CSV table of C-alpha atoms and ligand atoms in Angstrom, one decimal:
chain,number,residue,atom,x,y,z
Z,1,MET,CA,64.9,192.8,195.8
Z,2,LYS,CA,66.0,193.5,199.4
Z,3,PHE,CA,67.9,190.8,201.2
Z,4,LEU,CA,68.6,190.5,205.0
Z,5,ILE,CA,71.4,188.1,205.8
Z,6,THR,CA,72.7,187.1,209.2
Z,7,ALA,CA,76.3,185.8,209.5
Z,8,GLY,CA,79.1,184.8,211.7
Z,9,PRO,CA,79.2,183.6,215.3
Z,10,THR,CA,77.7,185.3,218.3
Z,11,ARG,CA,79.6,186.1,221.6
Z,12,GLU,CA,77.8,185.5,224.9
Z,13,ALA,CA,79.6,187.3,227.7
Z,14,LEU,CA,80.6,185.6,230.9
Z,15,ASP,CA,82.4,188.6,232.4
Z,16,PRO,CA,84.1,191.8,231.0
Z,17,VAL,CA,86.9,189.8,229.4
Z,18,ARG,CA,85.4,186.3,228.6
Z,19,TYR,CA,82.7,185.0,226.3
Z,20,LEU,CA,81.3,181.8,224.9
Z,21,THR,CA,81.4,181.5,221.1
Z,22,ASN,CA,81.8,178.9,218.2
Z,23,ARG,CA,84.0,178.3,215.2
Z,24,SER,CA,81.9,180.0,212.6
Z,25,SER,CA,84.2,182.2,210.4
Z,26,GLY,CA,81.3,184.1,208.8
Z,27,ARG,CA,82.5,183.2,205.3
Z,28,MET,CA,79.3,181.6,204.0
Z,29,GLY,CA,77.2,184.6,205.1
Z,30,TYR,CA,79.6,187.2,203.7
Z,31,ALA,CA,79.8,185.2,200.5
Z,32,LEU,CA,75.9,185.3,200.3
Z,33,ALA,CA,75.9,189.0,200.9
Z,34,GLY,CA,78.5,189.6,198.2
Z,35,ALA,CA,76.7,187.3,195.7
Z,36,ALA,CA,73.3,189.0,196.3
Z,37,ARG,CA,74.9,192.4,195.9
Z,38,HIS,CA,76.7,191.2,192.7
Z,39,GLU,CA,73.3,190.3,191.3
Z,40,GLY,CA,72.2,193.9,191.9
Z,41,HIS,CA,70.1,193.4,195.1
Z,42,GLU,CA,69.9,195.6,198.1
Z,43,VAL,CA,71.7,193.8,201.0
Z,44,LEU,CA,71.6,194.3,204.7
Z,45,LEU,CA,74.3,192.1,206.5
Z,46,ILE,CA,73.9,191.6,210.2
Z,47,SER,CA,77.0,190.0,211.5
Z,48,GLY,CA,78.6,188.7,214.7
Z,49,PRO,CA,82.4,189.3,215.1
Z,50,THR,CA,84.5,188.1,212.2
Z,51,THR,CA,87.9,189.0,210.6
Z,52,LEU,CA,86.4,189.3,207.1
Z,53,ASP,CA,86.2,192.4,204.9
Z,54,ILE,CA,82.6,193.7,204.5
Z,55,PRO,CA,81.5,193.1,200.9
Z,56,ALA,CA,81.4,196.4,198.9
Z,57,GLY,CA,78.0,198.1,198.6
Z,58,VAL,CA,76.4,196.1,201.5
Z,59,ASP,CA,74.7,197.8,204.5
Z,60,PHE,CA,76.4,196.4,207.5
Z,61,VAL,CA,75.2,196.1,211.1
Z,62,PRO,CA,77.7,194.6,213.5
Z,63,VAL,CA,76.4,192.8,216.6
Z,64,GLU,CA,77.9,190.6,219.3
Z,65,SER,CA,75.4,188.6,221.2
Z,66,ALA,CA,72.4,186.5,220.1
Z,67,GLN,CA,70.1,189.1,221.8
Z,68,GLN,CA,71.7,191.9,219.8
Z,69,MET,CA,71.3,190.0,216.6
Z,70,TYR,CA,67.6,189.2,217.5
Z,71,ASP,CA,66.9,192.9,218.2
Z,72,ALA,CA,68.6,194.0,215.0
Z,73,VAL,CA,66.7,191.5,212.8
Z,74,ARG,CA,63.4,192.5,214.5
Z,75,ASP,CA,64.0,196.2,214.0
Z,76,LEU,CA,65.3,195.9,210.4
Z,77,ILE,CA,63.1,193.2,208.9
Z,78,GLY,CA,60.5,195.7,207.5
Z,79,GLY,CA,60.6,195.9,203.7
Z,80,VAL,CA,62.8,192.8,203.3
Z,81,ASP,CA,61.9,190.4,200.5
Z,82,ILE,CA,64.3,187.5,201.2
Z,83,ALA,CA,65.8,186.7,204.6
Z,84,ILE,CA,68.7,184.3,204.8
Z,85,LEU,CA,69.7,183.4,208.4
Z,86,CYS,CA,73.1,181.9,208.1
Z,87,ALA,CA,74.6,183.0,211.5
Z,88,ALA,CA,75.8,180.4,213.9
Z,89,VAL,CA,73.8,181.8,216.8
Z,90,ALA,CA,74.8,180.5,220.3
Z,91,ASP,CA,71.9,178.4,221.6
Z,92,TYR,CA,72.8,179.1,225.2
Z,93,ARG,CA,74.2,182.1,227.2
Z,94,PRO,CA,75.4,182.5,230.7
Z,95,VAL,CA,72.4,183.3,233.0
Z,96,ALA,CA,74.5,186.0,234.8
Z,97,VAL,CA,77.2,188.2,233.4
Z,98,ALA,CA,79.7,189.0,236.1
Z,99,GLU,CA,80.3,192.8,236.4
Z,100,GLN,CA,83.9,192.2,237.4
Z,101,LYS,CA,86.4,189.6,236.0
Z,102,ILE,CA,85.7,186.2,237.6
Z,103,LYS,CA,88.6,185.3,239.9
Z,104,LYS,CA,89.8,181.7,240.3
Z,105,HIS,CA,89.0,180.3,243.7
Z,106,ALA,CA,87.6,176.8,243.8
Z,107,ASP,CA,88.8,173.8,241.8
Z,108,LYS,CA,85.6,173.7,239.9
Z,109,LEU,CA,83.4,176.4,238.5
Z,110,VAL,CA,79.8,175.7,237.3
Z,111,ILE,CA,78.3,178.1,234.8
Z,112,GLU,CA,74.6,178.1,234.5
Z,113,LEU,CA,73.3,178.7,230.9
Z,114,GLU,CA,69.9,179.7,229.5
Z,115,ARG,CA,68.5,179.5,226.0
Z,116,THR,CA,69.0,182.5,223.7
Z,117,PRO,CA,66.1,183.8,221.6
Z,118,ASP,CA,65.5,181.8,218.4
Z,119,ILE,CA,65.7,184.3,215.6
Z,120,LEU,CA,64.7,182.0,212.8
Z,121,GLY,CA,61.9,180.5,214.9
Z,122,SER,CA,60.6,184.1,215.6
Z,123,MET,CA,60.6,185.3,212.0
Z,124,ARG,CA,57.0,184.3,211.2
Z,125,SER,CA,55.4,183.9,214.6
Z,126,VAL,CA,56.8,187.0,216.4
Z,127,PHE,CA,58.1,189.4,213.7
Z,128,GLY,CA,55.3,188.6,211.2
Z,129,PHE,CA,57.7,188.3,208.3
Z,130,THR,CA,55.9,187.3,205.1
Z,131,GLY,CA,58.8,187.3,202.6
Z,132,LYS,CA,60.9,184.3,201.6
Z,133,LEU,CA,62.6,182.7,204.5
Z,134,ILE,CA,65.8,180.6,204.3
Z,135,GLY,CA,67.4,178.9,207.2
Z,136,PHE,CA,70.6,176.9,207.6
Z,137,ALA,CA,70.9,173.5,209.2
Z,138,ALA,CA,74.1,172.1,210.5
Z,139,GLU,CA,73.7,168.4,211.1
Z,140,THR,CA,75.9,165.4,211.9
Z,141,GLN,CA,73.4,162.7,210.8
Z,142,ASP,CA,70.2,162.2,208.7
Z,143,VAL,CA,71.0,165.6,207.2
Z,144,GLU,CA,68.1,165.8,204.8
Z,145,SER,CA,65.3,164.6,207.1
Z,146,TYR,CA,66.4,166.9,210.0
Z,147,ALA,CA,66.6,169.8,207.6
Z,148,ARG,CA,63.1,169.2,206.2
Z,149,GLU,CA,61.7,168.9,209.8
Z,150,LYS,CA,63.4,172.3,210.6
Z,151,LEU,CA,61.9,173.7,207.3
Z,152,HIS,CA,58.4,172.9,208.5
Z,153,ARG,CA,58.9,173.7,212.2
Z,154,LYS,CA,60.3,177.2,211.5
Z,155,GLN,CA,58.1,177.8,208.4
Z,156,CYS,CA,61.0,178.3,206.0
Z,157,ASP,CA,60.8,178.2,202.2
Z,158,MET,CA,64.2,176.6,201.9
Z,159,VAL,CA,66.8,175.2,204.3
Z,160,VAL,CA,70.4,175.0,203.3
Z,161,ALA,CA,71.8,171.9,205.0
Z,162,ASN,CA,75.3,170.7,205.5
Z,163,ASP,CA,77.0,167.8,207.3
Z,164,VAL,CA,79.2,169.4,210.0
Z,165,SER,CA,80.8,166.0,210.9
Z,166,ARG,CA,83.1,166.6,207.9
Z,167,ALA,CA,86.1,168.8,208.4
Z,168,ASP,CA,86.6,169.7,204.7
Z,169,ILE,CA,83.3,171.6,204.4
Z,170,GLY,CA,81.1,173.9,206.4
Z,171,PHE,CA,82.2,175.4,209.7
Z,172,ASP,CA,85.5,177.4,209.4
Z,173,ALA,CA,86.3,175.8,206.0
Z,174,ARG,CA,86.7,177.6,202.6
Z,175,GLU,CA,84.5,175.1,200.8
Z,176,ASN,CA,81.0,173.9,201.3
Z,177,GLU,CA,78.8,171.1,200.0
Z,178,VAL,CA,75.1,171.6,200.8
Z,179,LEU,CA,71.7,170.3,200.1
Z,180,LEU,CA,68.9,172.8,199.3
Z,181,VAL,CA,66.0,171.3,201.0
Z,182,PHE,CA,62.4,172.4,200.0
Z,183,ALA,CA,59.1,171.0,201.2
Z,184,GLU,CA,58.7,168.6,198.3
Z,185,HIS,CA,62.2,168.2,196.9
Z,186,THR,CA,65.9,168.5,197.5
Z,187,ILE,CA,68.6,169.9,195.3
Z,188,PRO,CA,72.2,168.8,196.0
Z,189,LEU,CA,74.9,171.3,195.1
Z,190,LYS,CA,78.3,170.1,194.3
Z,191,LYS,CA,81.3,170.8,196.6
Z,192,ASP,CA,82.7,174.2,195.7
Z,193,THR,CA,84.1,177.4,197.2
Z,194,LYS,CA,81.7,179.2,199.5
Z,195,GLU,CA,81.6,182.0,196.9
Z,196,GLN,CA,80.3,179.7,194.2
Z,197,VAL,CA,77.9,177.9,196.5
Z,198,ALA,CA,76.6,181.3,197.6
Z,199,MET,CA,75.9,182.3,193.9
Z,200,ARG,CA,73.8,179.1,193.5
Z,201,ILE,CA,71.9,179.7,196.8
Z,202,ILE,CA,71.1,183.3,195.7
Z,203,GLU,CA,69.9,182.0,192.3
Z,204,HIS,CA,67.5,179.5,194.0
Z,205,ALA,CA,66.4,182.0,196.6
Z,206,THR,CA,65.2,184.5,194.1
Z,207,ILE,CA,63.1,182.0,192.1
Z,208,ILE,CA,61.2,180.5,195.1
Z,209,LYS,CA,57.5,180.7,194.3
Z,210,PRO,CA,55.1,182.3,196.8
O,1,CTP,N1,69.2,180.3,214.5
O,1,CTP,C1,68.7,181.5,214.9
O,1,CTP,N2,68.6,181.8,216.2
O,1,CTP,C2,69.1,181.0,217.1
O,1,CTP,C3,69.6,179.7,216.7
O,1,CTP,C4,69.7,179.4,215.4
O,1,CTP,O1,68.2,182.3,214.0
O,1,CTP,N3,69.1,181.3,218.4
O,1,CTP,C5,69.2,179.9,213.1
O,1,CTP,C6,70.5,179.8,212.4
O,1,CTP,O2,70.9,181.0,211.8
O,1,CTP,C7,70.2,178.8,211.3
O,1,CTP,C8,69.2,177.9,211.9
O,1,CTP,O3,68.6,178.6,213.0
O,1,CTP,O4,69.6,179.4,210.2
O,1,CTP,C9,69.8,176.6,212.4
O,1,CTP,O5,69.8,176.5,213.8
O,1,CTP,P1,70.0,175.2,214.6
O,1,CTP,O6,70.5,175.7,215.9
O,1,CTP,O7,70.8,174.2,213.8
O,1,CTP,O8,68.6,174.6,214.6
O,1,CTP,P2,67.6,174.2,215.8
O,1,CTP,O9,66.3,174.2,215.1
O,1,CTP,O10,67.8,175.2,216.9
O,1,CTP,O11,67.9,172.8,216.1
O,1,CTP,P3,69.0,172.0,216.8
O,1,CTP,O12,70.0,173.0,217.5
O,1,CTP,O13,68.4,171.1,217.7
O,1,CTP,O14,69.7,171.3,215.6
Protein backbone atom coordinates (compact mmCIF):
# COMPACT_ATOMS: atom_id res chain seq x y z
CA MET A 1 0.00 0.00 0.00
CA LYS A 2 1.02 3.64 -0.43
CA PHE A 3 1.18 5.85 2.68
CA LEU A 4 1.36 9.64 2.87
CA ILE A 5 2.50 10.89 6.29
CA THR A 6 2.85 14.50 7.45
CA ALA A 7 5.20 15.20 10.35
CA GLY A 8 6.94 17.83 12.41
CA PRO A 9 6.11 21.44 13.14
CA THR A 10 5.57 24.20 10.60
CA ARG A 11 7.31 27.60 10.56
CA GLU A 12 5.29 30.70 9.86
CA ALA A 13 7.54 33.59 8.86
CA LEU A 14 7.34 37.01 10.51
CA ASP A 15 10.31 38.53 8.69
CA PRO A 16 13.44 37.15 6.97
CA VAL A 17 14.94 35.92 10.26
CA ARG A 18 11.96 35.17 12.54
CA TYR A 19 9.10 32.71 12.59
CA LEU A 20 6.32 31.24 14.76
CA THR A 21 6.52 27.51 15.45
CA ASN A 22 5.77 24.89 18.12
CA ARG A 23 7.54 22.17 20.12
CA SER A 24 6.85 19.24 17.83
CA SER A 25 10.03 17.19 17.35
CA GLY A 26 8.64 15.19 14.41
CA ARG A 27 9.52 11.90 16.16
CA MET A 28 6.02 10.38 16.01
CA GLY A 29 5.63 11.06 12.29
CA TYR A 30 9.14 9.81 11.44
CA ALA A 31 8.50 6.68 13.54
CA LEU A 32 5.27 6.11 11.57
CA ALA A 33 7.12 6.51 8.28
CA GLY A 34 9.83 4.08 9.42
CA ALA A 35 7.27 1.54 10.68
CA ALA A 36 5.22 1.65 7.47
CA ARG A 37 8.38 1.22 5.38
CA HIS A 38 9.50 -1.64 7.64
CA GLU A 39 6.22 -3.38 6.83
CA GLY A 40 7.03 -3.11 3.12
CA HIS A 41 4.78 -0.18 2.21
CA GLU A 42 5.60 2.71 -0.12
CA VAL A 43 5.95 5.83 2.03
CA LEU A 44 5.86 9.54 1.23
CA LEU A 45 6.90 11.68 4.21
CA ILE A 46 6.05 15.39 4.04
CA SER A 47 7.79 17.11 6.91
CA GLY A 48 8.32 20.48 8.48
CA PRO A 49 11.81 21.26 9.82
CA THR A 50 13.22 18.70 12.30
CA THR A 51 16.67 17.47 13.36
CA LEU A 52 15.80 13.82 12.68
CA ASP A 53 17.34 11.43 10.17
CA ILE A 54 15.05 10.58 7.26
CA PRO A 55 14.00 6.91 7.58
CA ALA A 56 15.69 4.74 4.92
CA GLY A 57 13.69 4.00 1.79
CA VAL A 58 11.12 6.75 2.35
CA ASP A 59 10.31 9.43 -0.27
CA PHE A 60 10.90 12.73 1.50
CA VAL A 61 9.40 16.14 0.80
CA PRO A 62 10.65 18.94 3.07
CA VAL A 63 8.40 21.94 3.67
CA GLU A 64 8.40 24.92 6.03
CA SER A 65 5.02 26.62 6.28
CA ALA A 66 1.47 25.29 6.67
CA GLN A 67 0.71 26.60 3.18
CA GLN A 68 3.66 24.66 1.70
CA MET A 69 2.54 21.50 3.52
CA TYR A 70 -1.03 22.01 2.25
CA ASP A 71 0.21 22.46 -1.34
CA ALA A 72 2.47 19.39 -1.11
CA VAL A 73 -0.32 17.17 0.24
CA ARG A 74 -2.77 18.44 -2.40
CA ASP A 75 -0.28 17.80 -5.21
CA LEU A 76 0.89 14.36 -4.00
CA ILE A 77 -2.28 12.74 -2.61
CA GLY A 78 -3.15 10.97 -5.88
CA GLY A 79 -2.71 7.20 -5.62
CA VAL A 80 -2.31 7.24 -1.83
CA ASP A 81 -4.14 4.46 0.06
CA ILE A 82 -3.61 5.62 3.65
CA ALA A 83 -2.94 9.20 4.78
CA ILE A 84 -1.74 9.83 8.34
CA LEU A 85 -1.65 13.53 9.20
CA CYS A 86 0.61 13.69 12.21
CA ALA A 87 2.16 17.14 11.69
CA ALA A 88 1.69 19.84 14.30
CA VAL A 89 0.57 22.42 11.77
CA ALA A 90 0.45 26.02 13.00
CA ASP A 91 -3.19 27.11 13.26
CA TYR A 92 -2.31 30.79 12.69
CA ARG A 93 0.30 32.72 10.70
CA PRO A 94 1.24 36.39 10.52
CA VAL A 95 -1.02 38.26 8.09
CA ALA A 96 1.95 40.16 6.70
CA VAL A 97 5.51 38.92 6.32
CA ALA A 98 7.93 41.85 6.59
CA GLU A 99 10.37 42.00 3.69
CA GLN A 100 13.07 43.46 5.91
CA LYS A 101 13.99 42.49 9.47
CA ILE A 102 11.53 44.12 11.89
CA LYS A 103 13.41 46.78 13.90
CA LYS A 104 12.58 47.56 17.51
CA HIS A 105 10.87 50.92 17.97
CA ALA A 106 7.85 51.05 20.28
CA ASP A 107 7.56 49.28 23.66
CA LYS A 108 4.82 47.05 22.35
CA LEU A 109 4.42 45.31 19.04
CA VAL A 110 1.10 43.78 17.98
CA ILE A 111 1.24 41.01 15.39
CA GLU A 112 -1.94 40.23 13.51
CA LEU A 113 -2.49 36.53 12.76
CA GLU A 114 -4.78 34.71 10.35
CA ARG A 115 -5.85 31.08 10.08
CA THR A 116 -3.71 28.70 8.08
CA PRO A 117 -5.40 26.23 5.69
CA ASP A 118 -6.70 23.11 7.45
CA ILE A 119 -5.03 20.21 5.67
CA LEU A 120 -6.88 17.41 7.48
CA GLY A 121 -10.19 19.23 7.05
CA SER A 122 -9.54 19.59 3.29
CA MET A 123 -8.69 15.97 2.57
CA ARG A 124 -12.23 14.80 1.78
CA SER A 125 -14.03 18.02 0.91
CA VAL A 126 -11.38 19.82 -1.18
CA PHE A 127 -8.87 17.17 -2.31
CA GLY A 128 -11.49 14.44 -2.81
CA PHE A 129 -9.35 11.87 -0.99
CA THR A 130 -11.17 8.52 -0.76
CA GLY A 131 -8.51 6.39 0.97
CA LYS A 132 -8.15 5.71 4.68
CA LEU A 133 -7.73 8.93 6.62
CA ILE A 134 -6.06 9.13 10.01
CA GLY A 135 -5.77 12.32 12.03
CA PHE A 136 -4.11 13.18 15.31
CA ALA A 137 -5.72 15.01 18.19
CA ALA A 138 -3.75 16.74 20.90
CA GLU A 139 -6.08 17.48 23.78
CA THR A 140 -5.75 18.60 27.38
CA GLN A 141 -9.17 17.40 28.60
CA ASP A 142 -12.00 15.04 27.56
CA VAL A 143 -9.51 13.45 25.18
CA GLU A 144 -11.74 10.68 23.81
CA SER A 145 -14.86 12.76 23.23
CA TYR A 146 -13.00 15.64 21.55
CA ALA A 147 -11.13 13.12 19.38
CA ARG A 148 -14.36 11.41 18.31
CA GLU A 149 -15.93 14.76 17.48
CA LYS A 150 -12.85 15.54 15.32
CA LEU A 151 -13.14 12.12 13.66
CA HIS A 152 -16.69 12.91 12.51
CA ARG A 153 -16.09 16.58 11.64
CA LYS A 154 -13.03 15.83 9.45
CA GLN A 155 -14.38 12.53 8.10
CA CYS A 156 -11.49 10.45 9.43
CA ASP A 157 -11.47 6.67 9.79
CA MET A 158 -9.32 6.82 12.92
CA VAL A 159 -8.03 9.55 15.21
CA VAL A 160 -4.92 9.02 17.31
CA ALA A 161 -5.48 11.01 20.47
CA ASN A 162 -3.10 11.97 23.21
CA ASP A 163 -3.20 14.03 26.36
CA VAL A 164 -0.76 16.91 25.87
CA SER A 165 -1.19 18.15 29.43
CA ARG A 166 1.28 15.37 30.38
CA ALA A 167 5.00 16.17 30.00
CA ASP A 168 6.09 12.50 29.82
CA ILE A 169 4.30 11.71 26.55
CA GLY A 170 3.41 13.36 23.25
CA PHE A 171 4.95 16.67 22.23
CA ASP A 172 8.75 16.63 22.22
CA ALA A 173 8.86 13.41 24.31
CA ARG A 174 10.39 10.03 23.38
CA GLU A 175 7.36 8.07 24.52
CA ASN A 176 3.69 8.23 23.76
CA GLU A 177 0.46 6.82 25.20
CA VAL A 178 -2.46 7.19 22.83
CA LEU A 179 -6.05 6.23 22.26
CA LEU A 180 -7.03 4.93 18.83
CA VAL A 181 -10.48 6.45 18.43
CA PHE A 182 -12.89 4.97 15.85
CA ALA A 183 -16.53 5.87 15.20
CA GLU A 184 -17.90 3.04 17.34
CA HIS A 185 -15.05 2.05 19.64
CA THR A 186 -11.74 3.06 21.19
CA ILE A 187 -8.53 1.08 21.58
CA PRO A 188 -6.09 2.32 24.25
CA LEU A 189 -2.43 1.56 23.50
CA LYS A 190 -0.06 1.17 26.43
CA LYS A 191 2.67 3.75 27.04
CA ASP A 192 5.71 2.85 24.97
CA THR A 193 8.41 4.35 22.76
CA LYS A 194 7.12 6.26 19.74
CA GLU A 195 8.67 3.53 17.52
CA GLN A 196 6.59 0.81 19.23
CA VAL A 197 3.43 2.95 19.26
CA ALA A 198 4.02 3.66 15.55
CA MET A 199 4.12 -0.08 14.76
CA ARG A 200 0.74 -0.56 16.47
CA ILE A 201 -0.79 2.43 14.65
CA ILE A 202 0.40 1.12 11.26
CA GLU A 203 -1.04 -2.34 12.08
CA HIS A 204 -4.43 -0.84 12.93
CA ALA A 205 -4.35 1.56 9.95
CA THR A 206 -3.86 -1.26 7.47
CA ILE A 207 -6.83 -3.30 8.75
CA ILE A 208 -9.41 -0.49 8.73
CA LYS A 209 -12.46 -1.71 6.81
CA PRO A 210 -13.84 0.48 3.99
N1 LIG B 1 -4.06 19.67 11.00
C1 LIG B 1 -3.91 19.94 9.66
N2 LIG B 1 -3.86 21.24 9.22
C2 LIG B 1 -3.96 22.26 10.09
C3 LIG B 1 -4.10 22.00 11.46
C4 LIG B 1 -4.15 20.69 11.88
O1 LIG B 1 -3.82 19.00 8.87
N3 LIG B 1 -3.90 23.52 9.63
C5 LIG B 1 -4.16 18.28 11.44
C6 LIG B 1 -3.04 17.75 12.28
O2 LIG B 1 -2.01 17.19 11.51
C7 LIG B 1 -3.75 16.69 13.11
C8 LIG B 1 -5.12 17.26 13.32
O3 LIG B 1 -5.32 18.20 12.26
O4 LIG B 1 -3.91 15.48 12.40
C9 LIG B 1 -5.29 17.88 14.67
O5 LIG B 1 -5.39 19.22 14.60
P1 LIG B 1 -5.94 20.15 15.76
O6 LIG B 1 -5.36 21.47 15.50
O7 LIG B 1 -5.75 19.48 17.08
O8 LIG B 1 -7.50 20.06 15.50
P2 LIG B 1 -8.60 21.07 15.23
O9 LIG B 1 -9.70 20.28 14.67
O10 LIG B 1 -8.05 22.20 14.43
O11 LIG B 1 -9.15 21.55 16.60
P3 LIG B 1 -8.59 22.39 17.81
O12 LIG B 1 -7.33 23.10 17.36
O13 LIG B 1 -9.70 23.30 18.11
O14 LIG B 1 -8.35 21.34 18.86
